[in-house]
Short mmCIF file of C-alpha atoms in Angstrom, two decimals:
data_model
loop_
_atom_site.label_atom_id
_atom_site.label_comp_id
_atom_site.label_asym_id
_atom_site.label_seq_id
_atom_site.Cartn_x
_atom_site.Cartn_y
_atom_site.Cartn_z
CA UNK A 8 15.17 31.08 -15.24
CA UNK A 9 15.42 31.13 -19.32
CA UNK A 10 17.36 28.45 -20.10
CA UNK A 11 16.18 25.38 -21.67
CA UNK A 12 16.20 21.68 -21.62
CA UNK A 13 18.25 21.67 -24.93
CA UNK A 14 20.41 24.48 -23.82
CA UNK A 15 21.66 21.97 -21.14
CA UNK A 16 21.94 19.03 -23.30
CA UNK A 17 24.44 20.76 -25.41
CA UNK A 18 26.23 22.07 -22.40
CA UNK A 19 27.19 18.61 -21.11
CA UNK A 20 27.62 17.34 -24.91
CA UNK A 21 30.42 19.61 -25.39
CA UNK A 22 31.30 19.12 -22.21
CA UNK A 23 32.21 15.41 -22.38
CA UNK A 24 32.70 15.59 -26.35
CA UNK A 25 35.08 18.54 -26.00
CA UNK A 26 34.22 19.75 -29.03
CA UNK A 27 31.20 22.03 -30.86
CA UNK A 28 31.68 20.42 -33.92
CA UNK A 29 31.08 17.33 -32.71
CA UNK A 30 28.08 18.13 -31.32
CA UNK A 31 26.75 19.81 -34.13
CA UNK A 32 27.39 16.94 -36.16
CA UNK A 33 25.80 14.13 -33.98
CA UNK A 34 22.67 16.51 -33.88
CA UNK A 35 22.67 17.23 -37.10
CA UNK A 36 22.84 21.54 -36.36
CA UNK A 37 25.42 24.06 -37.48
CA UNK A 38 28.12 24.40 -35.55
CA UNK A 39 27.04 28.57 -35.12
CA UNK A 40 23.76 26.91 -33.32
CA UNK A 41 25.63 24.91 -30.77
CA UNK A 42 27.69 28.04 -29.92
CA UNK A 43 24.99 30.44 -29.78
CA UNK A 44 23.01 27.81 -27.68
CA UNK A 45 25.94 27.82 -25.12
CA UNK A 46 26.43 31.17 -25.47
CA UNK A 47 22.78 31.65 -24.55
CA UNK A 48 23.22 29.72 -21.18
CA UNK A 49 25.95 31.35 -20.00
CA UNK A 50 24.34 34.12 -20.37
CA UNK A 51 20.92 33.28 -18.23
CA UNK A 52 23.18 31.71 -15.91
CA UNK A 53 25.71 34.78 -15.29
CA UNK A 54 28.56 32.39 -15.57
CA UNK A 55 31.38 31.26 -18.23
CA UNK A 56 31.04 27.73 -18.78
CA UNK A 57 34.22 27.46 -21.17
CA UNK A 58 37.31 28.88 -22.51
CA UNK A 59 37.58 29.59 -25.71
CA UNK A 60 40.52 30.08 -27.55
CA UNK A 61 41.47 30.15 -31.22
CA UNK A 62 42.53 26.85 -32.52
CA UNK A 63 41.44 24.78 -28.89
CA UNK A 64 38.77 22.84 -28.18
CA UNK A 65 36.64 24.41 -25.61
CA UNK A 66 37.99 24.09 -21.55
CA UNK A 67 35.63 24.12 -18.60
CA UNK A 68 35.88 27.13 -16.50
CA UNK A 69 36.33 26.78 -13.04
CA UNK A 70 32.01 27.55 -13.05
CA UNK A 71 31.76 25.20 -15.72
CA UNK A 72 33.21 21.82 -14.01
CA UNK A 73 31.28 22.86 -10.42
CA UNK A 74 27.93 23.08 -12.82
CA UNK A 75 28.45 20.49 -15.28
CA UNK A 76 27.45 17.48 -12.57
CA UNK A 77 24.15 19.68 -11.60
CA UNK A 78 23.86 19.98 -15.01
CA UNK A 79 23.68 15.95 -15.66
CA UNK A 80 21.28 15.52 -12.55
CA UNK A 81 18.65 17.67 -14.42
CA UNK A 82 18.89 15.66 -17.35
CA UNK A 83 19.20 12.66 -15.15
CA UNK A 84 15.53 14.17 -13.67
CA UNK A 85 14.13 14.64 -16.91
CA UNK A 86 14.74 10.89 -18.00
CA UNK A 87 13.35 9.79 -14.62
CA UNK A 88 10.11 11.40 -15.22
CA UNK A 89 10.08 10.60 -18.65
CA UNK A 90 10.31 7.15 -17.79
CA UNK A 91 7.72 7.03 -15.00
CA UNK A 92 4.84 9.27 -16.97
CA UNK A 93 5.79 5.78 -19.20
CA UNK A 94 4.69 3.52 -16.34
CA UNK A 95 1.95 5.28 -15.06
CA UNK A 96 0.63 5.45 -19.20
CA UNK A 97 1.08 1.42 -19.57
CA UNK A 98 -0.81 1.12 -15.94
CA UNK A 99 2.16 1.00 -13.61
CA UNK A 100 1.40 1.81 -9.97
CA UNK A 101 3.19 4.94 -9.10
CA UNK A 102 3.56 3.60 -5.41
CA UNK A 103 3.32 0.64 -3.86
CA UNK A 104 2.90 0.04 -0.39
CA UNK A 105 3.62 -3.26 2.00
CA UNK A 106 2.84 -3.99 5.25
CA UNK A 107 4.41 -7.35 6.50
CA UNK A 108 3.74 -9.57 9.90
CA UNK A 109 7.39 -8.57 12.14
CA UNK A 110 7.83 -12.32 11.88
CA UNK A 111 8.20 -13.02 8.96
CA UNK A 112 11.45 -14.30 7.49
CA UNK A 113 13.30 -11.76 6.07
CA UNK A 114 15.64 -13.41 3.52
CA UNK A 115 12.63 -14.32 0.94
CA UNK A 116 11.19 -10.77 1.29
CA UNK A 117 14.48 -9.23 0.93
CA UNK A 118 15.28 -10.88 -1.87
CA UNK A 119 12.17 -10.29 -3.41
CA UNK A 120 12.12 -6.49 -2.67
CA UNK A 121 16.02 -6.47 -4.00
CA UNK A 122 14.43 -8.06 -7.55
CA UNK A 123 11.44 -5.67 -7.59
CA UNK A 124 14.21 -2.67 -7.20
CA UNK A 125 15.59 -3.67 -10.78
CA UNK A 126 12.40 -4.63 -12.19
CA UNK A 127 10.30 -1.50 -11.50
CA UNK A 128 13.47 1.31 -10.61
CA UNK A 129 11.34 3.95 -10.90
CA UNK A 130 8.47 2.61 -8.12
CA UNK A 131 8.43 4.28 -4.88
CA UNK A 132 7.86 1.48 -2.13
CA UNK A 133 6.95 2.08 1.46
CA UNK A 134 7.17 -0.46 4.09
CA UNK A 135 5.31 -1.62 7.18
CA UNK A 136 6.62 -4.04 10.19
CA UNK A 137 3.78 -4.62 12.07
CA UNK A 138 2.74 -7.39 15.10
CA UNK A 139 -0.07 -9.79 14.77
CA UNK A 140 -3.47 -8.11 13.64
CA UNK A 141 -1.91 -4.43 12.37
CA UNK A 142 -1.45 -5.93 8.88
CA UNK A 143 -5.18 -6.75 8.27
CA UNK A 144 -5.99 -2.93 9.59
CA UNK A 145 -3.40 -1.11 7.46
CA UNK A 146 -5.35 -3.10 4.25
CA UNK A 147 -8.62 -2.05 5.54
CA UNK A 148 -7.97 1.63 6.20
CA UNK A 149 -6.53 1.91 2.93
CA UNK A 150 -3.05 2.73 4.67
CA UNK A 151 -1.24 -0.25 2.36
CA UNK A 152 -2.12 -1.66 -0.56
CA UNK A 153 -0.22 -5.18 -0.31
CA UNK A 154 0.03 -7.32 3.47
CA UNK A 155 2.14 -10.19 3.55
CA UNK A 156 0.94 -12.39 6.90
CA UNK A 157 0.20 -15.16 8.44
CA UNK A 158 -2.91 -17.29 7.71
CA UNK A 159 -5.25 -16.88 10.93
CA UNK A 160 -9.18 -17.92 10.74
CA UNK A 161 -10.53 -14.47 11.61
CA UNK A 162 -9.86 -12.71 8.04
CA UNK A 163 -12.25 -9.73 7.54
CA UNK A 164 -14.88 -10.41 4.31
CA UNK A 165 -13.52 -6.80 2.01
CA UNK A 166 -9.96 -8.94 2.15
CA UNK A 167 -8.26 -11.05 -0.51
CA UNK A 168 -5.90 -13.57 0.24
CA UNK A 169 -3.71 -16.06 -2.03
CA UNK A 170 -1.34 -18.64 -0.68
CA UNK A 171 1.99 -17.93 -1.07
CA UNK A 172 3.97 -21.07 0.86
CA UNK A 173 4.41 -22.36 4.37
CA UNK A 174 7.07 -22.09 7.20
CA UNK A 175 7.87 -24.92 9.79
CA UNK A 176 6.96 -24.57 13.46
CA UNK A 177 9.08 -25.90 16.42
CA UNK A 178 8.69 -26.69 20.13
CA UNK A 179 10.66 -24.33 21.54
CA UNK A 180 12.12 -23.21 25.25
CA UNK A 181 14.96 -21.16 26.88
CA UNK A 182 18.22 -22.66 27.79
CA UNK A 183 17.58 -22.67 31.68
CA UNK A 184 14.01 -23.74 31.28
CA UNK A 185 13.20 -27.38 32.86
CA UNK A 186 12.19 -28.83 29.76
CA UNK A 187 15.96 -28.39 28.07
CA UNK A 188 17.34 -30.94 29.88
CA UNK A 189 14.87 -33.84 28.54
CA UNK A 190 15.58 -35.37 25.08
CA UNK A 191 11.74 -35.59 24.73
CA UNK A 192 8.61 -33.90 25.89
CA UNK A 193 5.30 -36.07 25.38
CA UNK A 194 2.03 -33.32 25.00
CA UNK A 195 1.27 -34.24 28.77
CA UNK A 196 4.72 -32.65 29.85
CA UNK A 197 4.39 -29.91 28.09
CA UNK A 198 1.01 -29.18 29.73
CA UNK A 199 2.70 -29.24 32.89
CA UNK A 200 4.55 -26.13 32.17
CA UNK A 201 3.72 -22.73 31.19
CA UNK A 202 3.03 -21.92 27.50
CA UNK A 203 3.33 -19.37 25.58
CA UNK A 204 0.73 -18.61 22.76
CA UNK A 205 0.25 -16.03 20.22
CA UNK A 206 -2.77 -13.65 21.24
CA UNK A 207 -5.41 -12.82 20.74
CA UNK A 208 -7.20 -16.51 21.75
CA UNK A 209 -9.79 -16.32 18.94
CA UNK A 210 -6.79 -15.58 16.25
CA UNK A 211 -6.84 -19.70 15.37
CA UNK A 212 -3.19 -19.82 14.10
CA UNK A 213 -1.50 -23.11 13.54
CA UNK A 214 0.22 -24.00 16.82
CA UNK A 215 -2.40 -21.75 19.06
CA UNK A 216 -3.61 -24.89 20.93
CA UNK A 217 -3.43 -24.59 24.59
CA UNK A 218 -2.22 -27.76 26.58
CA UNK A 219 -2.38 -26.75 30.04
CA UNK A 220 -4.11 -24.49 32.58
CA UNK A 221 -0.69 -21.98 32.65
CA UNK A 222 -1.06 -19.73 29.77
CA UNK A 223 0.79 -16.35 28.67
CA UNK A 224 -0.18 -14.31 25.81
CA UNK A 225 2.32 -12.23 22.72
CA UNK A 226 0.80 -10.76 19.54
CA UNK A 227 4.77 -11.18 18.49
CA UNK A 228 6.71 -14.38 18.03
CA UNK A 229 9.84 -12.41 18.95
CA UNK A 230 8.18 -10.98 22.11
CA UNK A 231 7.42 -14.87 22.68
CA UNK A 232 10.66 -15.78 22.26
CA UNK A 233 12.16 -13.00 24.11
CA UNK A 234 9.94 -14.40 27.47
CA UNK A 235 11.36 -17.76 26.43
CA UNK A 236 15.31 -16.80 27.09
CA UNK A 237 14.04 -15.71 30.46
CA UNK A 238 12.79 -19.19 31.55
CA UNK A 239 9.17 -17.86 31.10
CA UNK A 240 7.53 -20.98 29.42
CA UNK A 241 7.93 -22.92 26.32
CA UNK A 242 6.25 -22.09 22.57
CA UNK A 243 5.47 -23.00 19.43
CA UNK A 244 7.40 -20.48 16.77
CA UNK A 245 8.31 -20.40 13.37
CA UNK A 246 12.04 -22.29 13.14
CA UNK A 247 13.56 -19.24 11.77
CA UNK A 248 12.13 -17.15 14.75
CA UNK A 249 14.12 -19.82 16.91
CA UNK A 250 16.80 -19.89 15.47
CA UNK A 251 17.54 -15.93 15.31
CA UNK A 252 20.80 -14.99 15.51
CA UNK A 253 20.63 -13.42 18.50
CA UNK A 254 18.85 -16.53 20.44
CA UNK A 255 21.95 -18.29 19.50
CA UNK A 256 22.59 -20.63 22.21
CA UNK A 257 19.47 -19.32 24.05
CA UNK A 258 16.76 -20.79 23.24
CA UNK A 259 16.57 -24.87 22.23
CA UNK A 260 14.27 -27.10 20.14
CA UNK A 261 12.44 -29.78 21.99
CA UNK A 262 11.77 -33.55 20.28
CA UNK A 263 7.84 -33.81 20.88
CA UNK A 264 5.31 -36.14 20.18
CA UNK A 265 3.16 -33.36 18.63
CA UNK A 266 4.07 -30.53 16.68
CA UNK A 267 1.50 -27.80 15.35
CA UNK A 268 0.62 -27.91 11.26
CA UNK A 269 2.95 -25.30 9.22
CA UNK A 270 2.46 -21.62 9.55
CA UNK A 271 0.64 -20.65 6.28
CA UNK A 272 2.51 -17.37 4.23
CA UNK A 273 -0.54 -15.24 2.74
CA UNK A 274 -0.53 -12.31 0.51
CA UNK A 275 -3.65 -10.20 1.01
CA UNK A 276 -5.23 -6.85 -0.50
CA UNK A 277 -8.44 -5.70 -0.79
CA UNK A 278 -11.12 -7.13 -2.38
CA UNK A 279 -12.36 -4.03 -3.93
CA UNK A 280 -8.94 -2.82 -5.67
CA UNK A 281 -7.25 -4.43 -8.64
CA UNK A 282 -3.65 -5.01 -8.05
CA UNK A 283 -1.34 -3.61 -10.50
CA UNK A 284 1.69 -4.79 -12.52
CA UNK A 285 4.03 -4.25 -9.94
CA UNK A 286 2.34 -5.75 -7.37
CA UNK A 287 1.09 -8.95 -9.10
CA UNK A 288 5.31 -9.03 -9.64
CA UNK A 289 6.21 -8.66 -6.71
CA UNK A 290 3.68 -11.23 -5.04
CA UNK A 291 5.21 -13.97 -8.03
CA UNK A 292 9.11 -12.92 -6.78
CA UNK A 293 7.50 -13.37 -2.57
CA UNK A 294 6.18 -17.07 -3.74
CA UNK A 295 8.55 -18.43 -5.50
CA UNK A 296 11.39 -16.94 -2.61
CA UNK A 297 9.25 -18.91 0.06
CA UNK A 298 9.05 -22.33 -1.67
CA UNK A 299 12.56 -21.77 -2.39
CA UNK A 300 13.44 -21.64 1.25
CA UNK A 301 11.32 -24.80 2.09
#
């Protein structure tokens, strides 16, 4: 390969300007160097890019219109990394990488993902879904650099965590369960029936309380709520974990005379690793989308 950047930018210049001269004006060259500098490609490429006949402006050849959008890619390319060697100069992350508790809501974090898109176009982002626990590991084995989860007591020390908003939790069992039929379920009821809790026991998160002597375990409030549709027990879960489309109809709330504090929305990374611009972005956009929602 011989030909060069510029030989390409004048290629698509006359291309979409139709004209040398015109060219050669808006970059300031002789009109001989603009044709010699196509001529010059055409040559390293084996092709004819235009026709050229006396008193015309230059046509694309057949060649010429099948090359001329390959053509604008590579210069396309060149702005790209142009425009990240930028970012990475001015202390951009070149990557960033999430990892996210499966239950949590997914309007705030699309939203704020959609707005980090535009802000930083150029950052490659990787995401994680993972149940109950996986989030903490991925930080610790260096396999993400940002987790978005649920506040539990049992946070390792080499972890950072900052507050980021709340989300309401709700009594919860299936449609068929005995407890649907009553307009209100006092904490002694409840204890009468199986629950459901998030595992493992030691994990302290709001709403991990257990009432009775029946107990079943899920490290996922949609696994919970799955076991719920089948009659299985009743739960505790985030309201917009209830009210999943799919549980339409399926699962319903219960009036109680107790319900467990508000699950607590945490951004964590490690203690040991400064975050960088996009990241500290991203983690305003994630706050200020979960207040939002209430």
């Amino acid at each position: 390969m011989q030909w060069s950047l510029e030989q390409i930018r004048l290629f698509v210049g006359v291309a979409e300007g139709q004209s040398f001269s015109a060219v050669a004006r808006r970059l300031r060259r002789a009109q001989s160097a603009v044709s010699s500098g196509i001529a010059l490609l055409e040559e390293d490429l084996g092709v004819q890019l235009f026709e050229r006949s006396s008193g015309r402006q230059p046509r694309l050849t057949e060649a010429g219109v099948a090359l001329l959008e390959e053509a604008r890619e590579v210069l396309r390319q060149c702005q790209r990394l142009d425009g990240r060697a930028l970012g990475l100069a001015r202390g951009e992350e070149a990557r960033l990488r999430l990892a996210l508790d499966e239950a949590m809501p997914y309007q705030p974090v699309l939203s704020s993902l959609e707005a980090l898109g535009s802000a930083f176009p150029l950052l490659e982002v990787q995401l994680a879904s993972s149940a109950q626990g996986d989030v903490a590991r991925k930080l610790l084995e260096r396999r993400a650099d940002l987790g978005l989860l649920f506040h539990h007591e049992q946070m390792p020390d080499a972890l950072e965590r900052q507050r980021l908003g709340t989300i309401e939790m709700v009594t919860v069992c299936g449609a068929s369960h005995p407890l649907a039929a009553q307009d209100y379920a006092e904490r002694r009821e409840l204890a009468r029936h199986r629950q459901i809790l998030m595992s493992p026991q030691d994990s302290h998160y709001p709403g991990g309380e257990q009432l009775g002597p029946q107990v079943w375990r899920a490290d996922s409030f949609y696994v919970m709520a799955e076991l719920l549709m089948r009659g299985l027990g009743w739960a505790w879960l985030p309201r917009h974990v209830a009210q999943y489309p799919g549980y339409q109809g399926q699962l319903v709330e219960l009036r109680s005379d107790w319900t467990p504090p508000s699950l607590v929305v945490e951004l964590v990374c490690r203690r040991d690793e400064a975050l960088g611009p996009a990241a500290l972005w991203l983690a305003d956009r994630l706050a200020e989308h979960l207040q939002a929602m209430g």
